[in-house]
PDB file of C-alpha atoms (C1' of nucleotides) in Angstrom:
ATOM      1  CA  MET D   1      15.068  22.604  28.063  1.00  0.00           C
ATOM      2  CA  SER D   2      18.419  22.724  29.921  1.00  0.00           C
ATOM      3  CA  ARG D   3      19.521  19.075  30.258  1.00  0.00           C
ATOM      4  CA  THR D   4      21.913  18.945  27.358  1.00  0.00           C
ATOM      5  CA  SER D   5      22.458  15.323  26.494  1.00  0.00           C
ATOM      6  CA  GLN D   6      19.042  14.205  27.612  1.00  0.00           C
ATOM      7  CA  ALA D   7      17.630  15.462  24.373  1.00  0.00           C
ATOM      8  CA  THR D   8      18.818  12.544  22.313  1.00  0.00           C
ATOM      9  CA  LEU D   9      17.057  10.282  24.718  1.00  0.00           C
ATOM     10  CA  GLY D  10      14.086  12.599  24.773  1.00  0.00           C
ATOM     11  CA  ARG D  11      13.606  12.217  21.043  1.00  0.00           C
ATOM     12  CA  ARG D  12      11.959   8.899  21.361  1.00  0.00           C
ATOM     13  CA  LEU D  13      11.589   6.722  18.334  1.00  0.00           C
ATOM     14  CA  TYR D  14       8.815   4.180  18.261  1.00  0.00           C
ATOM     15  CA  HIS D  15       9.807   0.681  17.305  1.00  0.00           C
ATOM     16  CA  PRO D  16       7.364  -2.219  17.370  1.00  0.00           C
ATOM     17  CA  ASP D  17       8.468  -5.251  19.356  1.00  0.00           C
ATOM     18  CA  ARG D  18       9.414  -8.258  17.322  1.00  0.00           C
ATOM     19  CA  ASP D  19       6.086  -9.956  17.892  1.00  0.00           C
ATOM     20  CA  GLU D  20       4.168  -6.800  17.104  1.00  0.00           C
ATOM     21  CA  ILE D  21       5.498  -6.689  13.557  1.00  0.00           C
ATOM     22  CA  ARG D  22       2.565  -7.255  11.210  1.00  0.00           C
ATOM     23  CA  LEU D  23       2.850  -8.798   7.799  1.00  0.00           C
ATOM     24  CA  GLU D  24       0.482  -6.313   6.186  1.00  0.00           C
ATOM     25  CA  SER D  25       2.500  -3.378   7.495  1.00  0.00           C
ATOM     26  CA  VAL D  26       5.765  -4.823   6.289  1.00  0.00           C
ATOM     27  CA  LEU D  27       4.387  -5.545   2.828  1.00  0.00           C
ATOM     28  CA  SER D  28       2.860  -2.126   2.665  1.00  0.00           C
ATOM     29  CA  ALA D  29       6.097  -0.496   3.769  1.00  0.00           C
ATOM     30  CA  LEU D  30       8.021  -2.395   1.128  1.00  0.00           C
ATOM     31  CA  SER D  31       5.588  -1.633  -1.669  1.00  0.00           C
ATOM     32  CA  ASP D  32       6.903   1.884  -2.222  1.00  0.00           C
ATOM     33  CA  PRO D  33       9.796   2.214  -4.680  1.00  0.00           C
ATOM     34  CA  ILE D  34      11.714   4.689  -2.566  1.00  0.00           C
ATOM     35  CA  ARG D  35      11.425   2.600   0.550  1.00  0.00           C
ATOM     36  CA  LEU D  36      12.398  -0.485  -1.395  1.00  0.00           C
ATOM     37  CA  ARG D  37      15.460   1.354  -2.547  1.00  0.00           C
ATOM     38  CA  ILE D  38      16.325   2.296   1.020  1.00  0.00           C
ATOM     39  CA  VAL D  39      15.966  -1.302   2.122  1.00  0.00           C
ATOM     40  CA  ARG D  40      18.112  -2.560  -0.730  1.00  0.00           C
ATOM     41  CA  GLU D  41      20.834  -0.089   0.080  1.00  0.00           C
ATOM     42  CA  LEU D  42      20.716  -1.053   3.724  1.00  0.00           C
ATOM     43  CA  ALA D  43      20.984  -4.701   2.775  1.00  0.00           C
ATOM     44  CA  ARG D  44      23.927  -4.122   0.462  1.00  0.00           C
ATOM     45  CA  GLY D  45      25.173  -1.619   2.986  1.00  0.00           C
ATOM     46  CA  HIS D  46      27.965  -2.851   5.039  1.00  0.00           C
ATOM     47  CA  ASP D  47      27.232  -0.584   7.940  1.00  0.00           C
ATOM     48  CA  ASP D  48      24.502   1.408   9.529  1.00  0.00           C
ATOM     49  CA  MET D  49      23.716   4.443   7.458  1.00  0.00           C
ATOM     50  CA  ALA D  50      22.641   8.002   8.135  1.00  0.00           C
ATOM     51  CA  CYS D  51      19.646   9.232   6.185  1.00  0.00           C
ATOM     52  CA  ILE D  52      21.717  11.672   4.225  1.00  0.00           C
ATOM     53  CA  ALA D  53      23.917   8.908   2.882  1.00  0.00           C
ATOM     54  CA  PHE D  54      21.124   7.626   0.667  1.00  0.00           C
ATOM     55  CA  ASP D  55      20.927  10.523  -1.745  1.00  0.00           C
ATOM     56  CA  LEU D  56      17.272   9.984  -2.504  1.00  0.00           C
ATOM     57  CA  PRO D  57      15.400  11.945  -5.169  1.00  0.00           C
ATOM     58  CA  VAL D  58      12.989  13.512  -2.686  1.00  0.00           C
ATOM     59  CA  SER D  59      12.960  16.350  -0.219  1.00  0.00           C
ATOM     60  CA  LYS D  60      14.209  16.047   3.335  1.00  0.00           C
ATOM     61  CA  SER D  61      10.766  15.900   4.841  1.00  0.00           C
ATOM     62  CA  THR D  62       9.631  13.202   2.449  1.00  0.00           C
ATOM     63  CA  CYS D  63      12.751  11.300   3.336  1.00  0.00           C
ATOM     64  CA  THR D  64      11.929  11.505   7.030  1.00  0.00           C
ATOM     65  CA  HIS D  65       8.459  10.242   6.252  1.00  0.00           C
ATOM     66  CA  HIS D  66       9.666   7.135   4.426  1.00  0.00           C
ATOM     67  CA  PHE D  67      12.134   6.244   7.138  1.00  0.00           C
ATOM     68  CA  ARG D  68       9.396   6.578   9.678  1.00  0.00           C
ATOM     69  CA  VAL D  69       7.093   4.250   7.760  1.00  0.00           C
ATOM     70  CA  LEU D  70       9.847   1.655   7.592  1.00  0.00           C
ATOM     71  CA  ARG D  71      10.646   2.029  11.272  1.00  0.00           C
ATOM     72  CA  GLU D  72       7.051   1.863  12.453  1.00  0.00           C
ATOM     73  CA  ALA D  73       6.436  -1.223  10.344  1.00  0.00           C
ATOM     74  CA  GLY D  74       9.407  -2.856  12.047  1.00  0.00           C
ATOM     75  CA  VAL D  75      11.598  -3.075   8.976  1.00  0.00           C
ATOM     76  CA  ILE D  76      14.413  -0.881  10.227  1.00  0.00           C
ATOM     77  CA  HIS D  77      15.849   0.203  13.543  1.00  0.00           C
ATOM     78  CA  GLN D  78      16.879   3.816  13.999  1.00  0.00           C
ATOM     79  CA  TYR D  79      18.922   5.531  16.661  1.00  0.00           C
ATOM     80  CA  TYR D  80      20.535   8.878  17.110  1.00  0.00           C
ATOM     81  CA  GLU D  81      24.230   9.353  16.840  1.00  0.00           C
ATOM     82  CA  GLY D  82      25.072  12.965  17.375  1.00  0.00           C
ATOM     83  CA  THR D  83      23.103  14.973  14.872  1.00  0.00           C
ATOM     84  CA  SER D  84      22.596  12.024  12.561  1.00  0.00           C
ATOM     85  CA  ARG D  85      20.005   9.321  12.610  1.00  0.00           C
ATOM     86  CA  MET D  86      21.375   5.927  11.829  1.00  0.00           C
ATOM     87  CA  SER D  87      19.336   3.171  10.264  1.00  0.00           C
ATOM     88  CA  ARG D  88      19.809  -0.557  10.310  1.00  0.00           C
ATOM     89  CA  LEU D  89      17.718  -3.374   8.880  1.00  0.00           C
ATOM     90  CA  ARG D  90      15.986  -5.539  11.482  1.00  0.00           C
ATOM     91  CA  GLU D  91      16.987  -8.671   9.619  1.00  0.00           C
ATOM     92  CA  ASP D  92      16.822 -11.027  12.573  1.00  0.00           C
ATOM     93  CA  ASP D  93      13.412  -9.856  13.711  1.00  0.00           C
ATOM     94  CA  LEU D  94      12.023 -10.050  10.208  1.00  0.00           C
ATOM     95  CA  GLU D  95      13.504 -13.473   9.675  1.00  0.00           C
ATOM     96  CA  ALA D  96      11.987 -14.681  12.923  1.00  0.00           C
ATOM     97  CA  ARG D  97       8.541 -13.377  12.164  1.00  0.00           C
ATOM     98  CA  MET D  98       8.374 -13.984   8.418  1.00  0.00           C
ATOM     99  CA  PRO D  99      11.106 -16.359   7.402  1.00  0.00           C
ATOM    100  CA  GLY D 100      12.410 -15.878   3.902  1.00  0.00           C
ATOM    101  CA  LEU D 101      10.423 -12.778   3.169  1.00  0.00           C
ATOM    102  CA  LEU D 102      13.220 -10.242   3.227  1.00  0.00           C
ATOM    103  CA  SER D 103      15.570 -12.322   1.120  1.00  0.00           C
ATOM    104  CA  ALA D 104      12.807 -13.039  -1.368  1.00  0.00           C
ATOM    105  CA  VAL D 105      12.132  -9.331  -1.703  1.00  0.00           C
ATOM    106  CA  LEU D 106      15.805  -8.530  -2.037  1.00  0.00           C
ATOM    107  CA  GLY D 107      16.342 -11.329  -4.499  1.00  0.00           C
ATOM    108  CA  ALA D 108      13.447 -10.383  -6.763  1.00  0.00           C
ATOM    109  CA  ALA D 109      13.913  -8.507  -9.982  1.00  0.00           C
TER     110      ALA D 109
ATOM    111  CA  MET L  27     -26.778  -8.540 -28.518  1.00  0.00           C
ATOM    112  CA  SER L  28     -27.099 -11.574 -30.810  1.00  0.00           C
ATOM    113  CA  ARG L  29     -23.940 -13.722 -30.551  1.00  0.00           C
ATOM    114  CA  THR L  30     -24.750 -15.621 -27.399  1.00  0.00           C
ATOM    115  CA  SER L  31     -21.559 -17.242 -26.262  1.00  0.00           C
ATOM    116  CA  GLN L  32     -19.287 -14.525 -27.564  1.00  0.00           C
ATOM    117  CA  ALA L  33     -20.023 -12.406 -24.553  1.00  0.00           C
ATOM    118  CA  THR L  34     -17.835 -14.362 -22.206  1.00  0.00           C
ATOM    119  CA  LEU L  35     -14.989 -13.843 -24.583  1.00  0.00           C
ATOM    120  CA  GLY L  36     -15.963 -10.248 -25.044  1.00  0.00           C
ATOM    121  CA  ARG L  37     -15.505  -9.546 -21.360  1.00  0.00           C
ATOM    122  CA  ARG L  38     -11.777  -9.322 -21.561  1.00  0.00           C
ATOM    123  CA  LEU L  39      -9.720  -9.495 -18.413  1.00  0.00           C
ATOM    124  CA  TYR L  40      -6.321  -7.878 -18.312  1.00  0.00           C
ATOM    125  CA  HIS L  41      -3.487 -10.024 -17.035  1.00  0.00           C
ATOM    126  CA  PRO L  42       0.112  -8.859 -17.026  1.00  0.00           C
ATOM    127  CA  ASP L  43       2.591 -11.150 -18.735  1.00  0.00           C
ATOM    128  CA  ARG L  44       4.938 -12.990 -16.462  1.00  0.00           C
ATOM    129  CA  ASP L  45       7.776 -10.589 -17.072  1.00  0.00           C
ATOM    130  CA  GLU L  46       5.554  -7.582 -16.580  1.00  0.00           C
ATOM    131  CA  ILE L  47       4.797  -8.533 -12.990  1.00  0.00           C
ATOM    132  CA  ARG L  48       6.309  -5.869 -10.754  1.00  0.00           C
ATOM    133  CA  LEU L  49       7.489  -6.467  -7.224  1.00  0.00           C
ATOM    134  CA  GLU L  50       5.994  -3.232  -5.904  1.00  0.00           C
ATOM    135  CA  SER L  51       2.585  -4.097  -7.311  1.00  0.00           C
ATOM    136  CA  VAL L  52       2.639  -7.568  -5.860  1.00  0.00           C
ATOM    137  CA  LEU L  53       3.669  -6.317  -2.425  1.00  0.00           C
ATOM    138  CA  SER L  54       1.066  -3.613  -2.564  1.00  0.00           C
ATOM    139  CA  ALA L  55      -1.609  -6.086  -3.624  1.00  0.00           C
ATOM    140  CA  LEU L  56      -0.700  -8.382  -0.771  1.00  0.00           C
ATOM    141  CA  SER L  57      -0.633  -5.644   1.848  1.00  0.00           C
ATOM    142  CA  ASP L  58      -4.386  -5.520   2.247  1.00  0.00           C
ATOM    143  CA  PRO L  59      -5.917  -7.899   4.807  1.00  0.00           C
ATOM    144  CA  ILE L  60      -8.840  -8.896   2.618  1.00  0.00           C
ATOM    145  CA  ARG L  61      -6.634  -9.624  -0.356  1.00  0.00           C
ATOM    146  CA  LEU L  62      -4.242 -11.546   1.829  1.00  0.00           C
ATOM    147  CA  ARG L  63      -7.153 -13.616   3.007  1.00  0.00           C
ATOM    148  CA  ILE L  64      -8.169 -14.323  -0.589  1.00  0.00           C
ATOM    149  CA  VAL L  65      -4.650 -15.414  -1.448  1.00  0.00           C
ATOM    150  CA  ARG L  66      -4.411 -17.643   1.584  1.00  0.00           C
ATOM    151  CA  GLU L  67      -7.696 -19.310   0.734  1.00  0.00           C
ATOM    152  CA  LEU L  68      -6.598 -19.817  -2.828  1.00  0.00           C
ATOM    153  CA  ALA L  69      -3.358 -21.361  -1.627  1.00  0.00           C
ATOM    154  CA  ARG L  70      -5.100 -23.706   0.788  1.00  0.00           C
ATOM    155  CA  GLY L  71      -7.754 -24.100  -1.833  1.00  0.00           C
ATOM    156  CA  HIS L  72      -7.651 -27.293  -3.664  1.00  0.00           C
ATOM    157  CA  ASP L  73      -9.333 -25.904  -6.747  1.00  0.00           C
ATOM    158  CA  ASP L  74     -10.054 -22.732  -8.588  1.00  0.00           C
ATOM    159  CA  MET L  75     -12.651 -20.712  -6.757  1.00  0.00           C
ATOM    160  CA  ALA L  76     -15.497 -18.429  -7.726  1.00  0.00           C
ATOM    161  CA  CYS L  77     -15.557 -15.066  -5.990  1.00  0.00           C
ATOM    162  CA  ILE L  78     -18.680 -15.913  -4.082  1.00  0.00           C
ATOM    163  CA  ALA L  79     -17.067 -18.932  -2.491  1.00  0.00           C
ATOM    164  CA  PHE L  80     -14.911 -16.700  -0.320  1.00  0.00           C
ATOM    165  CA  ASP L  81     -17.648 -15.260   1.824  1.00  0.00           C
ATOM    166  CA  LEU L  82     -15.819 -12.024   2.425  1.00  0.00           C
ATOM    167  CA  PRO L  83     -17.072  -9.373   4.833  1.00  0.00           C
ATOM    168  CA  VAL L  84     -17.466  -6.714   2.151  1.00  0.00           C
ATOM    169  CA  SER L  85     -19.952  -5.777  -0.527  1.00  0.00           C
ATOM    170  CA  LYS L  86     -19.964  -7.265  -4.008  1.00  0.00           C
ATOM    171  CA  SER L  87     -18.420  -4.222  -5.599  1.00  0.00           C
ATOM    172  CA  THR L  88     -15.617  -4.074  -3.060  1.00  0.00           C
ATOM    173  CA  CYS L  89     -15.030  -7.721  -3.737  1.00  0.00           C
ATOM    174  CA  THR L  90     -14.760  -7.081  -7.451  1.00  0.00           C
ATOM    175  CA  HIS L  91     -12.283  -4.337  -6.705  1.00  0.00           C
ATOM    176  CA  HIS L  92      -9.985  -6.548  -4.627  1.00  0.00           C
ATOM    177  CA  PHE L  93      -9.962  -9.332  -7.164  1.00  0.00           C
ATOM    178  CA  ARG L  94      -9.105  -6.855  -9.845  1.00  0.00           C
ATOM    179  CA  VAL L  95      -6.163  -5.501  -7.869  1.00  0.00           C
ATOM    180  CA  LEU L  96      -4.833  -9.016  -7.405  1.00  0.00           C
ATOM    181  CA  ARG L  97      -5.313  -9.842 -11.057  1.00  0.00           C
ATOM    182  CA  GLU L  98      -3.745  -6.676 -12.391  1.00  0.00           C
ATOM    183  CA  ALA L  99      -0.754  -7.134 -10.111  1.00  0.00           C
ATOM    184  CA  GLY L 100      -0.290 -10.606 -11.558  1.00  0.00           C
ATOM    185  CA  VAL L 101      -1.056 -12.498  -8.375  1.00  0.00           C
ATOM    186  CA  ILE L 102      -4.097 -14.353  -9.640  1.00  0.00           C
ATOM    187  CA  HIS L 103      -5.492 -15.501 -12.950  1.00  0.00           C
ATOM    188  CA  GLN L 104      -9.211 -15.147 -13.598  1.00  0.00           C
ATOM    189  CA  TYR L 105     -11.478 -16.579 -16.244  1.00  0.00           C
ATOM    190  CA  TYR L 106     -15.173 -16.826 -16.805  1.00  0.00           C
ATOM    191  CA  GLU L 107     -17.035 -20.038 -16.351  1.00  0.00           C
ATOM    192  CA  GLY L 108     -20.694 -19.520 -17.013  1.00  0.00           C
ATOM    193  CA  THR L 109     -21.896 -16.789 -14.727  1.00  0.00           C
ATOM    194  CA  SER L 110     -19.007 -17.240 -12.314  1.00  0.00           C
ATOM    195  CA  ARG L 111     -15.554 -15.832 -12.366  1.00  0.00           C
ATOM    196  CA  MET L 112     -12.970 -18.343 -11.330  1.00  0.00           C
ATOM    197  CA  SER L 113      -9.688 -17.390  -9.698  1.00  0.00           C
ATOM    198  CA  ARG L 114      -6.421 -19.207  -9.484  1.00  0.00           C
ATOM    199  CA  LEU L 115      -3.085 -18.251  -7.962  1.00  0.00           C
ATOM    200  CA  ARG L 116      -0.311 -17.633 -10.490  1.00  0.00           C
ATOM    201  CA  GLU L 117       2.116 -19.602  -8.382  1.00  0.00           C
ATOM    202  CA  ASP L 118       4.491 -20.534 -11.178  1.00  0.00           C
ATOM    203  CA  ASP L 119       4.747 -17.029 -12.550  1.00  0.00           C
ATOM    204  CA  LEU L 120       5.289 -15.564  -9.105  1.00  0.00           C
ATOM    205  CA  GLU L 121       7.890 -18.165  -8.280  1.00  0.00           C
ATOM    206  CA  ALA L 122       9.718 -17.467 -11.516  1.00  0.00           C
ATOM    207  CA  ARG L 123       9.776 -13.717 -10.984  1.00  0.00           C
ATOM    208  CA  MET L 124      10.230 -13.538  -7.220  1.00  0.00           C
ATOM    209  CA  PRO L 125      11.353 -16.887  -5.924  1.00  0.00           C
ATOM    210  CA  GLY L 126      10.268 -17.673  -2.415  1.00  0.00           C
ATOM    211  CA  LEU L 127       8.096 -14.608  -1.985  1.00  0.00           C
ATOM    212  CA  LEU L 128       4.712 -16.255  -2.074  1.00  0.00           C
ATOM    213  CA  SER L 129       5.644 -19.057   0.264  1.00  0.00           C
ATOM    214  CA  ALA L 130       7.243 -16.590   2.670  1.00  0.00           C
ATOM    215  CA  VAL L 131       4.047 -14.561   2.715  1.00  0.00           C
ATOM    216  CA  LEU L 132       1.900 -17.647   3.172  1.00  0.00           C
ATOM    217  CA  GLY L 133       4.183 -19.003   5.837  1.00  0.00           C
ATOM    218  CA  ALA L 134       4.294 -15.802   7.895  1.00  0.00           C
ATOM    219  CA  ALA L 135       2.235 -15.348  11.010  1.00  0.00           C
TER     220      ALA L 135
ATOM    221  C1'  DG N  10      27.071  31.651  24.119  1.00  0.00           C
ATOM    222  C1'  DT N  11      26.781  31.550  18.200  1.00  0.00           C
ATOM    223  C1'  DC N  12      26.853  29.005  13.848  1.00  0.00           C
ATOM    224  C1'  DG N  13      26.148  25.179  10.828  1.00  0.00           C
ATOM    225  C1'  DT N  14      24.455  20.612   9.914  1.00  0.00           C
ATOM    226  C1'  DA N  15      21.058  16.929  10.211  1.00  0.00           C
ATOM    227  C1'  DT N  16      16.746  16.112  10.961  1.00  0.00           C
ATOM    228  C1'  DT N  17      11.767  16.647  12.668  1.00  0.00           C
ATOM    229  C1'  DA N  18       7.169  18.718  12.856  1.00  0.00           C
ATOM    230  C1'  DC N  19       3.500  21.210  10.923  1.00  0.00           C
ATOM    231  C1'  DG N  20       0.334  22.238   7.471  1.00  0.00           C
ATOM    232  C1'  DA N  21      -1.328  21.865   2.990  1.00  0.00           C
ATOM    233  C1'  DA N  22      -2.064  20.189  -1.947  1.00  0.00           C
ATOM    234  C1'  DG N  23      -2.981  16.425  -4.873  1.00  0.00           C
ATOM    235  C1'  DG N  24      -3.521  11.688  -5.748  1.00  0.00           C
ATOM    236  C1'  DT N  25      -4.795   7.018  -4.591  1.00  0.00           C
ATOM    237  C1'  DT N  26      -7.442   3.566  -2.018  1.00  0.00           C
ATOM    238  C1'  DG N  27     -11.223   1.113   0.250  1.00  0.00           C
ATOM    239  C1'  DT N  28     -15.781   1.217   0.783  1.00  0.00           C
ATOM    240  C1'  DC N  29     -20.676   1.359  -0.479  1.00  0.00           C
ATOM    241  C1'  DA N  30     -25.338   1.559  -3.030  1.00  0.00           C
ATOM    242  C1'  DA N  31     -27.741   1.539  -7.234  1.00  0.00           C
ATOM    243  C1'  DA N  32     -28.122   0.393 -11.853  1.00  0.00           C
ATOM    244  C1'  DC N  33     -26.546  -2.663 -15.193  1.00  0.00           C
ATOM    245  C1'  DT N  34     -24.855  -6.975 -17.948  1.00  0.00           C
ATOM    246  C1'  DA N  35     -24.156 -12.017 -18.855  1.00  0.00           C
ATOM    247  C1'  DC N  36     -25.252 -16.418 -18.295  1.00  0.00           C
ATOM    248  C1'  DG N  37     -28.139 -20.699 -17.070  1.00  0.00           C
ATOM    249  C1'  DA N  38     -32.521 -22.663 -16.126  1.00  0.00           C
ATOM    250  C1'  DC N  39     -37.050 -22.727 -17.035  1.00  0.00           C
TER     251       DC N  39
ATOM    252  C1'  DG Q  26     -39.118 -15.254 -23.922  1.00  0.00           C
ATOM    253  C1'  DT Q  27     -38.802 -14.504 -18.027  1.00  0.00           C
ATOM    254  C1'  DC Q  28     -36.379 -15.097 -13.693  1.00  0.00           C
ATOM    255  C1'  DG Q  29     -32.615 -15.591 -10.660  1.00  0.00           C
ATOM    256  C1'  DT Q  30     -27.728 -15.619  -9.812  1.00  0.00           C
ATOM    257  C1'  DA Q  31     -22.947 -13.825 -10.278  1.00  0.00           C
ATOM    258  C1'  DG Q  32     -20.565 -10.257 -11.158  1.00  0.00           C
ATOM    259  C1'  DT Q  33     -19.463  -5.358 -13.190  1.00  0.00           C
ATOM    260  C1'  DT Q  34     -19.713  -0.407 -13.597  1.00  0.00           C
ATOM    261  C1'  DT Q  35     -20.473   4.059 -12.080  1.00  0.00           C
ATOM    262  C1'  DG Q  36     -20.357   7.622  -8.946  1.00  0.00           C
ATOM    263  C1'  DA Q  37     -19.736   9.004  -4.567  1.00  0.00           C
ATOM    264  C1'  DC Q  38     -17.347   9.595  -0.064  1.00  0.00           C
ATOM    265  C1'  DA Q  39     -13.945   9.488   3.613  1.00  0.00           C
ATOM    266  C1'  DA Q  40      -9.464   8.072   4.760  1.00  0.00           C
ATOM    267  C1'  DC Q  41      -4.990   7.744   3.747  1.00  0.00           C
ATOM    268  C1'  DC Q  42      -0.449   8.561   1.242  1.00  0.00           C
ATOM    269  C1'  DT Q  43       3.163  11.067  -0.958  1.00  0.00           C
ATOM    270  C1'  DT Q  44       4.918  15.112  -1.622  1.00  0.00           C
ATOM    271  C1'  DC Q  45       6.532  19.705  -0.557  1.00  0.00           C
ATOM    272  C1'  DG Q  46       7.992  24.188   1.863  1.00  0.00           C
ATOM    273  C1'  DT Q  47       8.642  26.515   6.055  1.00  0.00           C
ATOM    274  C1'  DA Q  48       9.655  26.743  10.759  1.00  0.00           C
ATOM    275  C1'  DA Q  49      11.574  24.540  14.550  1.00  0.00           C
ATOM    276  C1'  DT Q  50      14.763  21.442  17.147  1.00  0.00           C
ATOM    277  C1'  DA Q  51      19.131  18.859  18.667  1.00  0.00           C
ATOM    278  C1'  DC Q  52      23.656  18.346  18.486  1.00  0.00           C
ATOM    279  C1'  DG Q  53      28.825  19.359  17.595  1.00  0.00           C
ATOM    280  C1'  DA Q  54      32.279  22.697  16.857  1.00  0.00           C
ATOM    281  C1'  DC Q  55      33.851  26.966  17.871  1.00  0.00           C
TER     282       DC Q  55
END
DNA sequence: GTCGTATTACGAAGGTTGTCAAACTACGAC
DNA sequence: GTCGTAGTTTGACAACCTTCGTAATACGAC
């Protein structure tokens, strides 16, 4: 304990490198309606968003779970800002690895 | 019994209509490595293919299962031809419902 | 330090998925 | 008719996924 502001750094969040992002994982991450909704909101979303801003119809722990799946698949980037966890779409990385995929998903009915 | 060539017709295969194809189902269907491999082969594939032509590293029943998932998601169309079951990508339907998705998936690493 | 907020971690229930083997059905060739 | 080939169906199993509640943690404000 002790070290006060180390904690934020201590809470490490795994993010795959750009070239570690796997198509299967991304598709799988996007195949859940709640996660799709998160991604759509992030895409519409003008700015990075805290988890709480999404107002999802699930419990807090389930929410954490879905954000983790998206992050570990490489779809979103997350970082701590005070007590909140901000999320941002990894649009550039996705576009580099699977060109057109994200926009096709967002554009679909 | 009796009616000889009725049987092929009797074995009905469910296919969703074009406008029943759901994004989540398609993404989920494509998120499995074996199914992705099937789709890639079909896309490269010049012609409709029988299941056996794929030479997949799984048992027959598992094979049946994967083809069914693809068919019920609306990704492929299947029909009987003698003792074989032929498969074909529903490229037009997919393109109409989720433009660019299939080619993005096929183009990805 | 204490308190409140945002979030994570743990553990469990319930459902779905991928896999197989064994038994079965449908068709074509003979 | 019989035989072989292609595929299905059933039933099983382990692994995973989604969900939750509860307990714990990290930070900001006081």
